[in-house]
Amino acid sequence: VVIDLTVAVQVGVILGAVIFLKRMTDKTTLEEDEKEGISIFDINGPFFYSVSSLLDIALVAKAYILRLRKTPLIDASGYNAIRKFANKCQQNGIQFIITEPSKEQEKMLNHFTIFQTLEEALNYLETYVSTKPIFLSTHGDESYRGSDAGARGP
């Protein structure tokens, strides 16, 4: 009886985890909007390993904005997906900005260019897109960006 009970508890925990991951994956969506050659991605829901492939897209815009206003959680694989996407943008000469992160997300993503509102990011791109690069360094040691006071990072 003891062996049956421990096996039942283990199976229940595993099934609960699988159901939780399935529900979280189903709730996460990536909405895309475009304004004058700038693609705006809005991640709705937790951004973790089962949905990190949402950023595997062909690069066709002159700039990308990643909105995190409705993203309560980013795990390590979600962070790596963002980092890879930023590096891919940099290699192709495309601007990449993150907007509206939570305080915790901002600490984790502080080496990217971050704006608190979409409007600030769009104004920045409108003003600086042709003159100043705003990319994560491929060496990961510093970011290169314009001197706009709205941008955050090291």
PDB file of C-alpha atoms in Angstrom:
ATOM      1  CA  VAL A   1       0.000   0.000   0.000  1.00  0.00           C
ATOM      2  CA  VAL A   2       2.874   2.427   0.793  1.00  0.00           C
ATOM      3  CA  ILE A   3       4.473   1.861  -2.625  1.00  0.00           C
ATOM      4  CA  ASP A   4       1.155   2.410  -4.401  1.00  0.00           C
ATOM      5  CA  LEU A   5       0.537   5.659  -2.534  1.00  0.00           C
ATOM      6  CA  THR A   6       3.999   7.110  -3.292  1.00  0.00           C
ATOM      7  CA  VAL A   7       3.689   6.178  -6.970  1.00  0.00           C
ATOM      8  CA  ALA A   8       0.235   7.783  -7.107  1.00  0.00           C
ATOM      9  CA  VAL A   9       1.580  11.004  -5.559  1.00  0.00           C
ATOM     10  CA  GLN A  10       4.486  11.111  -8.039  1.00  0.00           C
ATOM     11  CA  VAL A  11       2.168  10.539 -10.993  1.00  0.00           C
ATOM     12  CA  GLY A  12      -0.177  13.256  -9.698  1.00  0.00           C
ATOM     13  CA  VAL A  13       2.668  15.777  -9.368  1.00  0.00           C
ATOM     14  CA  ILE A  14       3.939  15.006 -12.878  1.00  0.00           C
ATOM     15  CA  LEU A  15       0.463  15.248 -14.404  1.00  0.00           C
ATOM     16  CA  GLY A  16      -0.160  18.515 -12.562  1.00  0.00           C
ATOM     17  CA  ALA A  17       3.092  19.986 -13.934  1.00  0.00           C
ATOM     18  CA  VAL A  18       2.274  18.884 -17.482  1.00  0.00           C
ATOM     19  CA  ILE A  19      -1.225  20.356 -17.302  1.00  0.00           C
ATOM     20  CA  PHE A  20       0.150  23.614 -15.854  1.00  0.00           C
ATOM     21  CA  LEU A  21       2.730  23.939 -18.651  1.00  0.00           C
ATOM     22  CA  LYS A  22       0.119  23.173 -21.300  1.00  0.00           C
ATOM     23  CA  ARG A  23      -2.248  25.831 -19.952  1.00  0.00           C
ATOM     24  CA  MET A  24       0.506  28.445 -19.705  1.00  0.00           C
ATOM     25  CA  THR A  25       1.675  27.651 -23.242  1.00  0.00           C
ATOM     26  CA  ASP A  26      -1.859  27.985 -24.580  1.00  0.00           C
ATOM     27  CA  LYS A  27      -2.297  31.365 -22.882  1.00  0.00           C
ATOM     28  CA  THR A  28       0.886  32.915 -24.301  1.00  0.00           C
ATOM     29  CA  THR A  29       0.455  34.685 -27.620  1.00  0.00           C
ATOM     30  CA  LEU A  30       2.597  36.947 -29.747  1.00  0.00           C
ATOM     31  CA  GLU A  31       0.718  39.774 -31.429  1.00  0.00           C
ATOM     32  CA  GLU A  32       2.472  41.655 -34.206  1.00  0.00           C
ATOM     33  CA  ASP A  33       1.727  45.151 -35.432  1.00  0.00           C
ATOM     34  CA  GLU A  34       3.634  47.250 -37.938  1.00  0.00           C
ATOM     35  CA  LYS A  35       4.068  51.013 -38.115  1.00  0.00           C
ATOM     36  CA  GLU A  36       6.151  52.506 -40.920  1.00  0.00           C
ATOM     37  CA  GLY A  37       8.543  49.574 -41.219  1.00  0.00           C
ATOM     38  CA  ILE A  38       8.797  48.995 -37.459  1.00  0.00           C
ATOM     39  CA  SER A  39       7.478  45.650 -36.210  1.00  0.00           C
ATOM     40  CA  ILE A  40       6.011  45.720 -32.719  1.00  0.00           C
ATOM     41  CA  PHE A  41       5.743  42.393 -30.905  1.00  0.00           C
ATOM     42  CA  ASP A  42       3.452  42.222 -27.892  1.00  0.00           C
ATOM     43  CA  ILE A  43       3.994  39.095 -25.783  1.00  0.00           C
ATOM     44  CA  ASN A  44       0.839  38.242 -23.857  1.00  0.00           C
ATOM     45  CA  GLY A  45       1.461  35.707 -21.120  1.00  0.00           C
ATOM     46  CA  PRO A  46       4.503  34.068 -19.537  1.00  0.00           C
ATOM     47  CA  PHE A  47       7.556  33.811 -21.802  1.00  0.00           C
ATOM     48  CA  PHE A  48       9.314  30.541 -20.982  1.00  0.00           C
ATOM     49  CA  TYR A  49      10.873  27.549 -22.713  1.00  0.00           C
ATOM     50  CA  SER A  50       7.760  26.118 -24.311  1.00  0.00           C
ATOM     51  CA  VAL A  51       6.987  29.392 -26.120  1.00  0.00           C
ATOM     52  CA  SER A  52      10.471  30.841 -26.610  1.00  0.00           C
ATOM     53  CA  SER A  53      10.378  29.829 -30.288  1.00  0.00           C
ATOM     54  CA  LEU A  54       7.812  32.601 -30.935  1.00  0.00           C
ATOM     55  CA  LEU A  55      10.720  34.937 -31.784  1.00  0.00           C
ATOM     56  CA  ASP A  56      12.127  32.622 -34.466  1.00  0.00           C
ATOM     57  CA  ILE A  57      11.024  34.748 -37.382  1.00  0.00           C
ATOM     58  CA  ALA A  58      12.455  36.091 -40.601  1.00  0.00           C
ATOM     59  CA  LEU A  59      13.769  39.626 -40.194  1.00  0.00           C
ATOM     60  CA  VAL A  60      12.117  41.981 -42.659  1.00  0.00           C
ATOM     61  CA  ALA A  61      11.525  45.233 -40.723  1.00  0.00           C
ATOM     62  CA  LYS A  62      13.985  48.072 -40.189  1.00  0.00           C
ATOM     63  CA  ALA A  63      13.379  47.925 -36.423  1.00  0.00           C
ATOM     64  CA  TYR A  64      11.740  45.670 -33.834  1.00  0.00           C
ATOM     65  CA  ILE A  65      10.097  46.637 -30.568  1.00  0.00           C
ATOM     66  CA  LEU A  66       9.361  43.941 -28.004  1.00  0.00           C
ATOM     67  CA  ARG A  67       6.553  44.978 -25.628  1.00  0.00           C
ATOM     68  CA  LEU A  68       6.506  43.191 -22.275  1.00  0.00           C
ATOM     69  CA  ARG A  69       3.562  44.974 -20.661  1.00  0.00           C
ATOM     70  CA  LYS A  70       1.489  41.770 -20.461  1.00  0.00           C
ATOM     71  CA  THR A  71       4.367  39.381 -19.738  1.00  0.00           C
ATOM     72  CA  PRO A  72       4.377  38.426 -16.048  1.00  0.00           C
ATOM     73  CA  LEU A  73       7.280  35.953 -16.280  1.00  0.00           C
ATOM     74  CA  ILE A  74      10.418  35.452 -18.349  1.00  0.00           C
ATOM     75  CA  ASP A  75      12.555  32.411 -17.563  1.00  0.00           C
ATOM     76  CA  ALA A  76      16.129  31.695 -18.673  1.00  0.00           C
ATOM     77  CA  SER A  77      15.095  30.187 -22.000  1.00  0.00           C
ATOM     78  CA  GLY A  78      12.848  33.181 -22.729  1.00  0.00           C
ATOM     79  CA  TYR A  79      15.755  35.497 -21.900  1.00  0.00           C
ATOM     80  CA  ASN A  80      18.017  33.488 -24.222  1.00  0.00           C
ATOM     81  CA  ALA A  81      15.420  33.755 -27.004  1.00  0.00           C
ATOM     82  CA  ILE A  82      15.378  37.550 -26.560  1.00  0.00           C
ATOM     83  CA  ARG A  83      19.184  37.676 -26.538  1.00  0.00           C
ATOM     84  CA  LYS A  84      19.427  35.541 -29.687  1.00  0.00           C
ATOM     85  CA  PHE A  85      16.820  37.673 -31.428  1.00  0.00           C
ATOM     86  CA  ALA A  86      18.701  40.863 -30.479  1.00  0.00           C
ATOM     87  CA  ASN A  87      21.966  39.411 -31.791  1.00  0.00           C
ATOM     88  CA  LYS A  88      20.244  38.325 -35.001  1.00  0.00           C
ATOM     89  CA  CYS A  89      18.914  41.867 -35.426  1.00  0.00           C
ATOM     90  CA  GLN A  90      22.358  43.317 -34.816  1.00  0.00           C
ATOM     91  CA  GLN A  91      23.991  41.011 -37.360  1.00  0.00           C
ATOM     92  CA  ASN A  92      21.454  42.168 -39.942  1.00  0.00           C
ATOM     93  CA  GLY A  93      21.728  45.872 -39.119  1.00  0.00           C
ATOM     94  CA  ILE A  94      18.239  46.055 -37.618  1.00  0.00           C
ATOM     95  CA  GLN A  95      17.328  48.115 -34.532  1.00  0.00           C
ATOM     96  CA  PHE A  96      15.930  46.293 -31.442  1.00  0.00           C
ATOM     97  CA  ILE A  97      14.216  47.884 -28.410  1.00  0.00           C
ATOM     98  CA  ILE A  98      12.341  46.494 -25.397  1.00  0.00           C
ATOM     99  CA  THR A  99       9.446  48.455 -23.885  1.00  0.00           C
ATOM    100  CA  GLU A 100       7.298  48.323 -20.769  1.00  0.00           C
ATOM    101  CA  PRO A 101       9.112  45.671 -18.710  1.00  0.00           C
ATOM    102  CA  SER A 102       8.332  45.102 -15.041  1.00  0.00           C
ATOM    103  CA  LYS A 103      10.972  46.184 -12.508  1.00  0.00           C
ATOM    104  CA  GLU A 104      12.276  42.602 -12.217  1.00  0.00           C
ATOM    105  CA  GLN A 105      12.405  42.157 -15.989  1.00  0.00           C
ATOM    106  CA  GLU A 106      14.193  45.481 -16.361  1.00  0.00           C
ATOM    107  CA  LYS A 107      16.942  44.303 -13.988  1.00  0.00           C
ATOM    108  CA  MET A 108      17.393  41.112 -16.013  1.00  0.00           C
ATOM    109  CA  LEU A 109      17.282  42.872 -19.389  1.00  0.00           C
ATOM    110  CA  ASN A 110      19.228  45.992 -18.395  1.00  0.00           C
ATOM    111  CA  HIS A 111      21.897  45.593 -21.101  1.00  0.00           C
ATOM    112  CA  PHE A 112      19.278  46.061 -23.839  1.00  0.00           C
ATOM    113  CA  THR A 113      17.808  49.402 -24.803  1.00  0.00           C
ATOM    114  CA  ILE A 114      14.653  49.801 -22.709  1.00  0.00           C
ATOM    115  CA  PHE A 115      11.896  52.408 -22.780  1.00  0.00           C
ATOM    116  CA  GLN A 116       8.992  52.652 -20.357  1.00  0.00           C
ATOM    117  CA  THR A 117       6.404  53.395 -23.038  1.00  0.00           C
ATOM    118  CA  LEU A 118       5.867  52.455 -26.652  1.00  0.00           C
ATOM    119  CA  GLU A 119       5.559  56.125 -27.587  1.00  0.00           C
ATOM    120  CA  GLU A 120       9.043  56.879 -26.196  1.00  0.00           C
ATOM    121  CA  ALA A 121      10.507  54.019 -28.224  1.00  0.00           C
ATOM    122  CA  LEU A 122       8.748  55.082 -31.422  1.00  0.00           C
ATOM    123  CA  ASN A 123       9.893  58.698 -30.933  1.00  0.00           C
ATOM    124  CA  TYR A 124      13.440  57.501 -30.319  1.00  0.00           C
ATOM    125  CA  LEU A 125      13.433  55.376 -33.460  1.00  0.00           C
ATOM    126  CA  GLU A 126      11.919  58.202 -35.467  1.00  0.00           C
ATOM    127  CA  THR A 127      14.679  60.540 -34.312  1.00  0.00           C
ATOM    128  CA  TYR A 128      17.696  58.254 -34.130  1.00  0.00           C
ATOM    129  CA  VAL A 129      17.093  55.228 -36.346  1.00  0.00           C
ATOM    130  CA  SER A 130      19.289  56.488 -39.161  1.00  0.00           C
ATOM    131  CA  THR A 131      22.074  58.034 -37.072  1.00  0.00           C
ATOM    132  CA  LYS A 132      22.848  56.053 -33.917  1.00  0.00           C
ATOM    133  CA  PRO A 133      23.065  52.284 -33.368  1.00  0.00           C
ATOM    134  CA  ILE A 134      21.312  50.877 -30.286  1.00  0.00           C
ATOM    135  CA  PHE A 135      22.471  47.279 -30.168  1.00  0.00           C
ATOM    136  CA  LEU A 136      23.694  44.814 -27.617  1.00  0.00           C
ATOM    137  CA  SER A 137      27.411  44.308 -28.140  1.00  0.00           C
ATOM    138  CA  THR A 138      28.298  40.899 -29.543  1.00  0.00           C
ATOM    139  CA  HIS A 139      30.861  40.626 -26.744  1.00  0.00           C
ATOM    140  CA  GLY A 140      28.151  41.243 -24.129  1.00  0.00           C
ATOM    141  CA  ASP A 141      30.291  43.829 -22.330  1.00  0.00           C
ATOM    142  CA  GLU A 142      28.440  47.036 -23.183  1.00  0.00           C
ATOM    143  CA  SER A 143      25.608  48.412 -25.249  1.00  0.00           C
ATOM    144  CA  TYR A 144      25.959  50.994 -27.935  1.00  0.00           C
ATOM    145  CA  ARG A 145      23.139  53.510 -28.088  1.00  0.00           C
ATOM    146  CA  GLY A 146      22.328  57.109 -28.590  1.00  0.00           C
ATOM    147  CA  SER A 147      22.425  59.572 -25.715  1.00  0.00           C
ATOM    148  CA  ASP A 148      18.639  59.788 -25.327  1.00  0.00           C
ATOM    149  CA  ALA A 149      17.714  60.155 -21.640  1.00  0.00           C
ATOM    150  CA  GLY A 150      14.723  57.787 -22.007  1.00  0.00           C
ATOM    151  CA  ALA A 151      16.915  54.791 -22.816  1.00  0.00           C
ATOM    152  CA  ARG A 152      18.058  52.591 -19.973  1.00  0.00           C
ATOM    153  CA  GLY A 153      21.001  50.248 -19.714  1.00  0.00           C
ATOM    154  CA  PRO A 154      24.593  50.245 -18.476  1.00  0.00           C
TER     155      PRO A 154
END
